[in-house]
Coordinates of N, CA and C in Angstrom, one line a residue:
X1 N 10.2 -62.0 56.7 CA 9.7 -60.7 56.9 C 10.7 -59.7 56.4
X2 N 10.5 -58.6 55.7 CA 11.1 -58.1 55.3 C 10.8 -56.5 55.6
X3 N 11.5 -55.6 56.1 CA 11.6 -54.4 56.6 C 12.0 -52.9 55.2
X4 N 11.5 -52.3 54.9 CA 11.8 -50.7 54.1 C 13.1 -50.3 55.3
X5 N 13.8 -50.3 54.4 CA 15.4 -49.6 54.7 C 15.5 -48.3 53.7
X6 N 15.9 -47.2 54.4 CA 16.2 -46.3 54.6 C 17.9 -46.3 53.8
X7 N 17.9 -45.5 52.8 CA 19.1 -45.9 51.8 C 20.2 -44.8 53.1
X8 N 20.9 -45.8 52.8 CA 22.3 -45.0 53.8 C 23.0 -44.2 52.9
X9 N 23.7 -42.9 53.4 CA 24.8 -42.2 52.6 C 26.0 -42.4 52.3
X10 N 26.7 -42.7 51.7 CA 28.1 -43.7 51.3 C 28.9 -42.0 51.1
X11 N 30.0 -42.0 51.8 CA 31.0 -41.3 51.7 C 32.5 -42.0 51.1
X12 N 33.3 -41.4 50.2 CA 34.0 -42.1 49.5 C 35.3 -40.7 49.5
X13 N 36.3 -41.1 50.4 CA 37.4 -40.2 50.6 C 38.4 -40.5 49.9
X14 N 38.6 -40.5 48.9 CA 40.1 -40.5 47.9 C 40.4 -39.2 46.9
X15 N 41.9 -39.0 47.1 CA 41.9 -37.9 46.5 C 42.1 -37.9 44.6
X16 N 42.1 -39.3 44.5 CA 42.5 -39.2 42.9 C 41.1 -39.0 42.1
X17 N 41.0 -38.1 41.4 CA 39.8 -37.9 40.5 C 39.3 -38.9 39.8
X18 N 39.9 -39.3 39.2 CA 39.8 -40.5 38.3 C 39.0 -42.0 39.0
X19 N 39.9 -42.1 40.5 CA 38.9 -42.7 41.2 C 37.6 -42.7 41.8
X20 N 37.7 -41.2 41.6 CA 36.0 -41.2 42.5 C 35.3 -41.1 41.5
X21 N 35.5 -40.3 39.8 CA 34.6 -40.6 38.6 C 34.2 -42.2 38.2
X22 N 35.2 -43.0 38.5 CA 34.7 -44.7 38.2 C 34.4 -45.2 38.9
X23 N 34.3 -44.7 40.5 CA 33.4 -45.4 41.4 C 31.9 -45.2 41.0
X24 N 32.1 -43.8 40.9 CA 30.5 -43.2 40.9 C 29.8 -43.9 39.6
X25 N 30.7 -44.2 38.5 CA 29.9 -44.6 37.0 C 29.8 -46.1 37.8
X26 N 30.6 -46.6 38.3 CA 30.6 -48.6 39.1 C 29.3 -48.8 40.2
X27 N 29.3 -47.3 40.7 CA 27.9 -47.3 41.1 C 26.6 -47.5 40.5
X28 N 26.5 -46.6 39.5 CA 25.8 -46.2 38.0 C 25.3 -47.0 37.7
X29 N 26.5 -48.4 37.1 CA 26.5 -49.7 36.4 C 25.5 -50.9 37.4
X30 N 26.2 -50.8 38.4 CA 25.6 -51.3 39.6 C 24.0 -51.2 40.0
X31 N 23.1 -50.4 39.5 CA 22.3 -49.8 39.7 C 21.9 -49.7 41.3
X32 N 22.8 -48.8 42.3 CA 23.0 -48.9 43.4 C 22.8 -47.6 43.6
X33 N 21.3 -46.9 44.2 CA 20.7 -45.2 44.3 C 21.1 -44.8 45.3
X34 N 22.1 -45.5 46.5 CA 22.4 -44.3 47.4 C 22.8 -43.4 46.9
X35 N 22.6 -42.4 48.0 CA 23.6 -40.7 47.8 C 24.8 -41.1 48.1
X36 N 25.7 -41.0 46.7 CA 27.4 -41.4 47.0 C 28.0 -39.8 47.1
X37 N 29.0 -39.3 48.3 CA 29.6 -38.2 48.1 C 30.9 -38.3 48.3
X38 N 31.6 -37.0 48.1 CA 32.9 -37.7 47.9 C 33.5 -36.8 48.5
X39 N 35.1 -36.8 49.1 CA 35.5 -35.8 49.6 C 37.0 -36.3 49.3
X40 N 38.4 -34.9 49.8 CA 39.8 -35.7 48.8 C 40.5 -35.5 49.6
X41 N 40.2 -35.4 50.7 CA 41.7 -35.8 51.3 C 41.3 -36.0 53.5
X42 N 42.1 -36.7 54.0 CA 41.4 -36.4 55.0 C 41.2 -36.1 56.1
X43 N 41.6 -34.5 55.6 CA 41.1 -33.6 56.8 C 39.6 -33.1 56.1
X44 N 39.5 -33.2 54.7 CA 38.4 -32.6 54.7 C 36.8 -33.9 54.8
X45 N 38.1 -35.0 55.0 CA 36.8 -36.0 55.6 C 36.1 -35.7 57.5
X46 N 37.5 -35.7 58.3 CA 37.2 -35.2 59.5 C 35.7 -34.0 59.7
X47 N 36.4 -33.1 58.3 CA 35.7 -31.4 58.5 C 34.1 -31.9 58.5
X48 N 33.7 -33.0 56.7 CA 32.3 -33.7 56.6 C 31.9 -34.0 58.0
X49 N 32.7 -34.9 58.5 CA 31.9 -35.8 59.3 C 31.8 -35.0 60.8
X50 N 32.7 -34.4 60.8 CA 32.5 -32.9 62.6 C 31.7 -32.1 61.9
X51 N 31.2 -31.9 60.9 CA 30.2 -30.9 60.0 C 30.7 -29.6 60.7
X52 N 32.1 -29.5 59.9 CA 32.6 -27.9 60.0 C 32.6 -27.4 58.9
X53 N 33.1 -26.1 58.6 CA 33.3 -25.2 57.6 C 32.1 -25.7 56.3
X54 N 32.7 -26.1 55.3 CA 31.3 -26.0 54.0 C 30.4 -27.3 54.4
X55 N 30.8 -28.0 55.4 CA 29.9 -29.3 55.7 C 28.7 -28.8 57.0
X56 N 29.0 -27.5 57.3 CA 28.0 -27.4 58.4 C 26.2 -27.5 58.6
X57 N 26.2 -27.9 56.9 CA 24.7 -28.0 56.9 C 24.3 -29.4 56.4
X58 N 23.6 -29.7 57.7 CA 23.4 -31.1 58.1 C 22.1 -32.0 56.5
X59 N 21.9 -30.8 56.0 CA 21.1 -30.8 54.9 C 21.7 -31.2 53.9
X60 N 22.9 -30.6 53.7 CA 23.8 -31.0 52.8 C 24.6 -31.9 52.7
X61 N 25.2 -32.2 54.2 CA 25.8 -33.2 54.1 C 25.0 -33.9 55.1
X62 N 25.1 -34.7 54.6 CA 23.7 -35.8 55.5 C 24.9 -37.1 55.8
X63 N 24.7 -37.4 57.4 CA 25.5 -38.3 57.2 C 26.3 -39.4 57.1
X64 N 26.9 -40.2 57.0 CA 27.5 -41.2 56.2 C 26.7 -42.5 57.3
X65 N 26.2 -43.5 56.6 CA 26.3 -44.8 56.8 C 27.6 -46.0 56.9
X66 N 28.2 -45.6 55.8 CA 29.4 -46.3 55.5 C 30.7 -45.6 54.9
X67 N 31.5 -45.6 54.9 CA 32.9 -44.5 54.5 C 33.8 -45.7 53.5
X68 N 33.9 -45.1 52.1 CA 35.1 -45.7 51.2 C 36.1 -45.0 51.8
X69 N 37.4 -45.3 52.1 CA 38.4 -44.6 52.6 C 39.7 -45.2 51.4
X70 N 40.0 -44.4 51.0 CA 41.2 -44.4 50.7 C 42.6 -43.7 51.7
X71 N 43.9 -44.7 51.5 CA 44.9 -44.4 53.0 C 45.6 -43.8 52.3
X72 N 46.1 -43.7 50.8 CA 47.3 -42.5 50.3 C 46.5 -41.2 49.8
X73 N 46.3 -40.2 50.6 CA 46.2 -39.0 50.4 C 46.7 -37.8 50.8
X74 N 46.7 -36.2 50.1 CA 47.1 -35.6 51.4 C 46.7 -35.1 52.4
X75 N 47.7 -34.4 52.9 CA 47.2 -33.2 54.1 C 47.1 -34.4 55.3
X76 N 46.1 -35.4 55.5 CA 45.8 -36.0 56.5 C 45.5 -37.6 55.7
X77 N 46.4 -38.5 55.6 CA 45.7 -39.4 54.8 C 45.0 -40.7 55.6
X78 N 44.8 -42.1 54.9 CA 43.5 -42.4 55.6 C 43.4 -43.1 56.7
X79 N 45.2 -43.5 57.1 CA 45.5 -44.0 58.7 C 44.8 -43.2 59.4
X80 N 45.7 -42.1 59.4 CA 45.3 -40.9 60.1 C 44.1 -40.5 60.5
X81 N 43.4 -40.1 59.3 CA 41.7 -40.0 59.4 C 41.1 -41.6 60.1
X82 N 41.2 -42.6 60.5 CA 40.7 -43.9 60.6 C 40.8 -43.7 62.1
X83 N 41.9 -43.5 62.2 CA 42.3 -43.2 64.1 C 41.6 -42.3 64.8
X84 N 41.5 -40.8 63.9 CA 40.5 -40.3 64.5 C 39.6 -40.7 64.5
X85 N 38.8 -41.0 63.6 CA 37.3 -41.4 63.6 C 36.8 -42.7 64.3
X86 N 37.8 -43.0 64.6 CA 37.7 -44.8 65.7 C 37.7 -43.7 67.0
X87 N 38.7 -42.7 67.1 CA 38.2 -42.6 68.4 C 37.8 -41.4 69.1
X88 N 36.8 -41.4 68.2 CA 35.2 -40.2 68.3 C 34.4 -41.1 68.7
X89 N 34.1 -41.0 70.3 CA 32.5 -42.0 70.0 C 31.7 -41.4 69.4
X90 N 31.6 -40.2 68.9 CA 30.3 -40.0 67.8 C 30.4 -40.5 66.5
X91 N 31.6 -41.1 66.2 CA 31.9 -41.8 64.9 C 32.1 -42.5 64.8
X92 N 32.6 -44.0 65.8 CA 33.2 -44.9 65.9 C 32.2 -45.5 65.2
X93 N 31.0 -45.5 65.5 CA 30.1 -46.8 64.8 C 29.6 -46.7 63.4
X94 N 30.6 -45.6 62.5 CA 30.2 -45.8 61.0 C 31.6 -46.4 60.3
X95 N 30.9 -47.5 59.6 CA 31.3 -48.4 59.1 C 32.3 -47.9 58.1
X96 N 33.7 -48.3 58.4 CA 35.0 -48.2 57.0 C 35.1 -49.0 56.2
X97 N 34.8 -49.2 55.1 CA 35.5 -49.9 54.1 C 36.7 -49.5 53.6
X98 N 38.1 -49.9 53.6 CA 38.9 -49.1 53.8 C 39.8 -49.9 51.5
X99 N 39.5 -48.8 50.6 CA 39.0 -49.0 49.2 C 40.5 -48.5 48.8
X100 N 41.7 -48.9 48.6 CA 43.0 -48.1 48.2 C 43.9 -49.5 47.6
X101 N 45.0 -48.5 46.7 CA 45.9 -49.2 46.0 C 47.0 -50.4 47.2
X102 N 46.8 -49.9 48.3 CA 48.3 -50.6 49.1 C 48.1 -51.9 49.1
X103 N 48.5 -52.7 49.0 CA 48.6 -54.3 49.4 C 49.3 -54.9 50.1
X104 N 50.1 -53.6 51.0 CA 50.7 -53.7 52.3 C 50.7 -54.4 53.4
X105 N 51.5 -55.3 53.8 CA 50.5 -56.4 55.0 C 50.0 -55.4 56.2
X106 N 51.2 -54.8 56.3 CA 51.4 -53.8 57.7 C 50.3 -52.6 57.4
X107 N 49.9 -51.9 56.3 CA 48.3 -51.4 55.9 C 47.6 -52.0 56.5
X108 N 47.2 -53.0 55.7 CA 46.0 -53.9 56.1 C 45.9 -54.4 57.5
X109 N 46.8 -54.8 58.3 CA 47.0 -55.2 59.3 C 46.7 -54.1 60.7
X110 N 47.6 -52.8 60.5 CA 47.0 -51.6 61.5 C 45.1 -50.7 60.5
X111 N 45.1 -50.9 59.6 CA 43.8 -50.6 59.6 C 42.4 -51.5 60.2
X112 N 42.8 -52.6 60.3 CA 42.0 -53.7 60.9 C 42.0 -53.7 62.7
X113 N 42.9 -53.2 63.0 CA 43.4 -52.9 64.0 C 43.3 -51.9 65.0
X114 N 42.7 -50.8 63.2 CA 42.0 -49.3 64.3 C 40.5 -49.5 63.3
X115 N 39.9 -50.8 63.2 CA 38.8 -51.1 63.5 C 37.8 -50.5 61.8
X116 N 39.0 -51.4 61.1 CA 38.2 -51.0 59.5 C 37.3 -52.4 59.7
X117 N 36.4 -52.2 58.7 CA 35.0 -53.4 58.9 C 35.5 -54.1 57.5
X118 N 36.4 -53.4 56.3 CA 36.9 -54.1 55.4 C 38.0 -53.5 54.7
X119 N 38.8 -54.3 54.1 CA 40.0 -53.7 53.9 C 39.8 -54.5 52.2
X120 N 39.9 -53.5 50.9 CA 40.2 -54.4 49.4 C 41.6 -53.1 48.5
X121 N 41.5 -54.7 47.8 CA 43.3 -53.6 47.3 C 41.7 -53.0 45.4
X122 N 42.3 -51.8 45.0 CA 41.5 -51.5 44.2 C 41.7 -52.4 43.7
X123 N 40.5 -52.5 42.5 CA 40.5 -53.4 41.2 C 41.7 -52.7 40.4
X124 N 42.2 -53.1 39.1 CA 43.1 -53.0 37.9 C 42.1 -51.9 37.0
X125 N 41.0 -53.0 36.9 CA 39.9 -52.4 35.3 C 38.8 -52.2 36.0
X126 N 38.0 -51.6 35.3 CA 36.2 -51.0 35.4 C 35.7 -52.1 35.5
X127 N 35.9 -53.2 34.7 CA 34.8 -54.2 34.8 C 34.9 -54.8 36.5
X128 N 36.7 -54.8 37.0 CA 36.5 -55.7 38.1 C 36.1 -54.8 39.3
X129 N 36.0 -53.6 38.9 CA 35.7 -52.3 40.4 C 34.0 -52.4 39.8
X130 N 33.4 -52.9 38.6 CA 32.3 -52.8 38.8 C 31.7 -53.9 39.9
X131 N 32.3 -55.1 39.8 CA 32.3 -56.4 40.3 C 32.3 -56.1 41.9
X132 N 33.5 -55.6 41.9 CA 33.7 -55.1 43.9 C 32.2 -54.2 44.4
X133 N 32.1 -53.5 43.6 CA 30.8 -52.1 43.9 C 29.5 -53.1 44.1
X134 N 29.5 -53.9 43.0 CA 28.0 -55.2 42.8 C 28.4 -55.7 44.4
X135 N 29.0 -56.3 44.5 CA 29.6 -57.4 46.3 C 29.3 -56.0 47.3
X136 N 30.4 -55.3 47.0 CA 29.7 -54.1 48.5 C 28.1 -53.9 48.3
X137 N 27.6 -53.5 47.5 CA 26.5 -53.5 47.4 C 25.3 -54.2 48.1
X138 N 26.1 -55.4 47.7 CA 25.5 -56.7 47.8 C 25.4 -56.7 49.6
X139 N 26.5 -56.6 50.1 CA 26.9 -56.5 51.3 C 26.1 -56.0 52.5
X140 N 27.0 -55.0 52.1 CA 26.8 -53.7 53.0 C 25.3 -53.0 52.6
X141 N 24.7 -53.1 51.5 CA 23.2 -52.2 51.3 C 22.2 -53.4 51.3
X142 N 22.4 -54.5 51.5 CA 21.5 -55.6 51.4 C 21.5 -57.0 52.8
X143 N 22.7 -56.6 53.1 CA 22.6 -58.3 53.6 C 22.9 -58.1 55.2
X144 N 24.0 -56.7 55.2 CA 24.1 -56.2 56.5 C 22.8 -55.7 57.1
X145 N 22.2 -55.2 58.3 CA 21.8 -54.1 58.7 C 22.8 -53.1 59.7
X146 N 22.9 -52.1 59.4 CA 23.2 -51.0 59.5 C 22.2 -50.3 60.5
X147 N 22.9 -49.4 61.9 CA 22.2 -48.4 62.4 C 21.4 -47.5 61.6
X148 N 20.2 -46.9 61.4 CA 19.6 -46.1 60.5 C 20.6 -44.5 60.7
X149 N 20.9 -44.3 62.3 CA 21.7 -43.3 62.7 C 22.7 -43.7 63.7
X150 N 24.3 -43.8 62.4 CA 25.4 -44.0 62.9 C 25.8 -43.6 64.3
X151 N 25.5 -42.4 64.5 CA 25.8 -41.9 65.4 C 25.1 -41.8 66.9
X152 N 23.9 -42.7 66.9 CA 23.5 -43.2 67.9 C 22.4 -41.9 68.4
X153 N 22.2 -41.0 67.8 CA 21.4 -39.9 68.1 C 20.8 -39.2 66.7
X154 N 20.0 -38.7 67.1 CA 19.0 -38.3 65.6 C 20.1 -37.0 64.9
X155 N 20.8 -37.3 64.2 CA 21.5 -36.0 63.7 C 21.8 -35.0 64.3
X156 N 22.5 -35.1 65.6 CA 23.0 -33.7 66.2 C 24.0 -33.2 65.8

C-alpha cells in the first residue's frame, strides 16, 4: 500500500556559492521537485528556522524536513548551528544530513554525537555529487518516512 507524501522542504546551509549552484543543478539532474532553499552561514540558518528577521513569513519560508548542513562557515558555523538545533525541542526532530569538505574523525564523530542522522565528505566532481543527491534522494525522499511536521505542531 502505498501512501501520497507531501514533498518535504530541503534546507541546504553552506556558505560557498559554487556549492549551493551544483547542488541545486545535482538536484536538477536528479529529477528531485522538492523546494531546495539555501541559506550561508549559520546564524542565518538559526534566523530560517526561529523564523526571525527576513524568515518571519512562514509562507516564505516553509519549513525544513531535512537540513544539508555544511560545518565550515562563518559567523556561526555548522557544529555550532547543530548544537543549537539538537537542543531546541522545536527542532530537534528535523533531520541533518551533515554535506561538507572535512573528513575529520573528530568532525564526524562530535556531529554524530550532537545527533546528525548523516554525515558525507563532499564529492570531488558533478558527476559523483550527482550520484550522492540520486542516494539521498533515494533515501531520505523515498525510502525514509519523515514527520509531515518536523516540529511536532502544525507550523507555529
Amino acid at each position: 500500500m502505498t501512501h501520497a507524501r507531501r514533498p518535504i522542504t530541503i534546507l541546504m546551509a553552506d556558505d560557498d556559492a559554487d556549492d549551493r549552484q551544483m547542488t541545486k543543478e545535482a538536484f536538477e539532474e536528479s529529477h528531485l521537485t522538492n523546494d531546495l532553499r539555501f541559506v550561508e552561514d549559520g546564524v542565518e540558518l538559526m534566523d530560517y528556522l526561529q523564523r526571525r528577521g527576513k524568515y518571519s513569513d512562514p509562507a516564505s519560508s516553509p519549513r525544513p524536513g531535512l537540513i544539508l548542513l555544511d560545518l565550515n562557515m562563518p559567523k556561526k558555523d555548522g557544529r555550532e548551528a547543530l548544537q543549537e538545533l539538537k537542543a531546541d525541542p522545536k527542532l530537534k526532530a528535523i533531520r541533518v544530513v551533515v554535506l561538507t569538505t572535512s573528513k575529520a574523525e573528530e568532525d564526524i564523530l562530535r556531529t554524530y554525537n550532537l545527533s546528525a542522522a548523516s554525515y558525507i565528505a563532499k564529492p570531488v566532481t558533478f558527476a559523483a555529487l550527482i550520484d550522492v543527491v540520486k542516494t539521498l534522494g533515494k533515501y531520505w525522499l523515498e525510502i525514509v518516512e519523515l514527520p509531515a511536521e518536523p516540529y511536532g505542531e502544525a507550523d507555529a
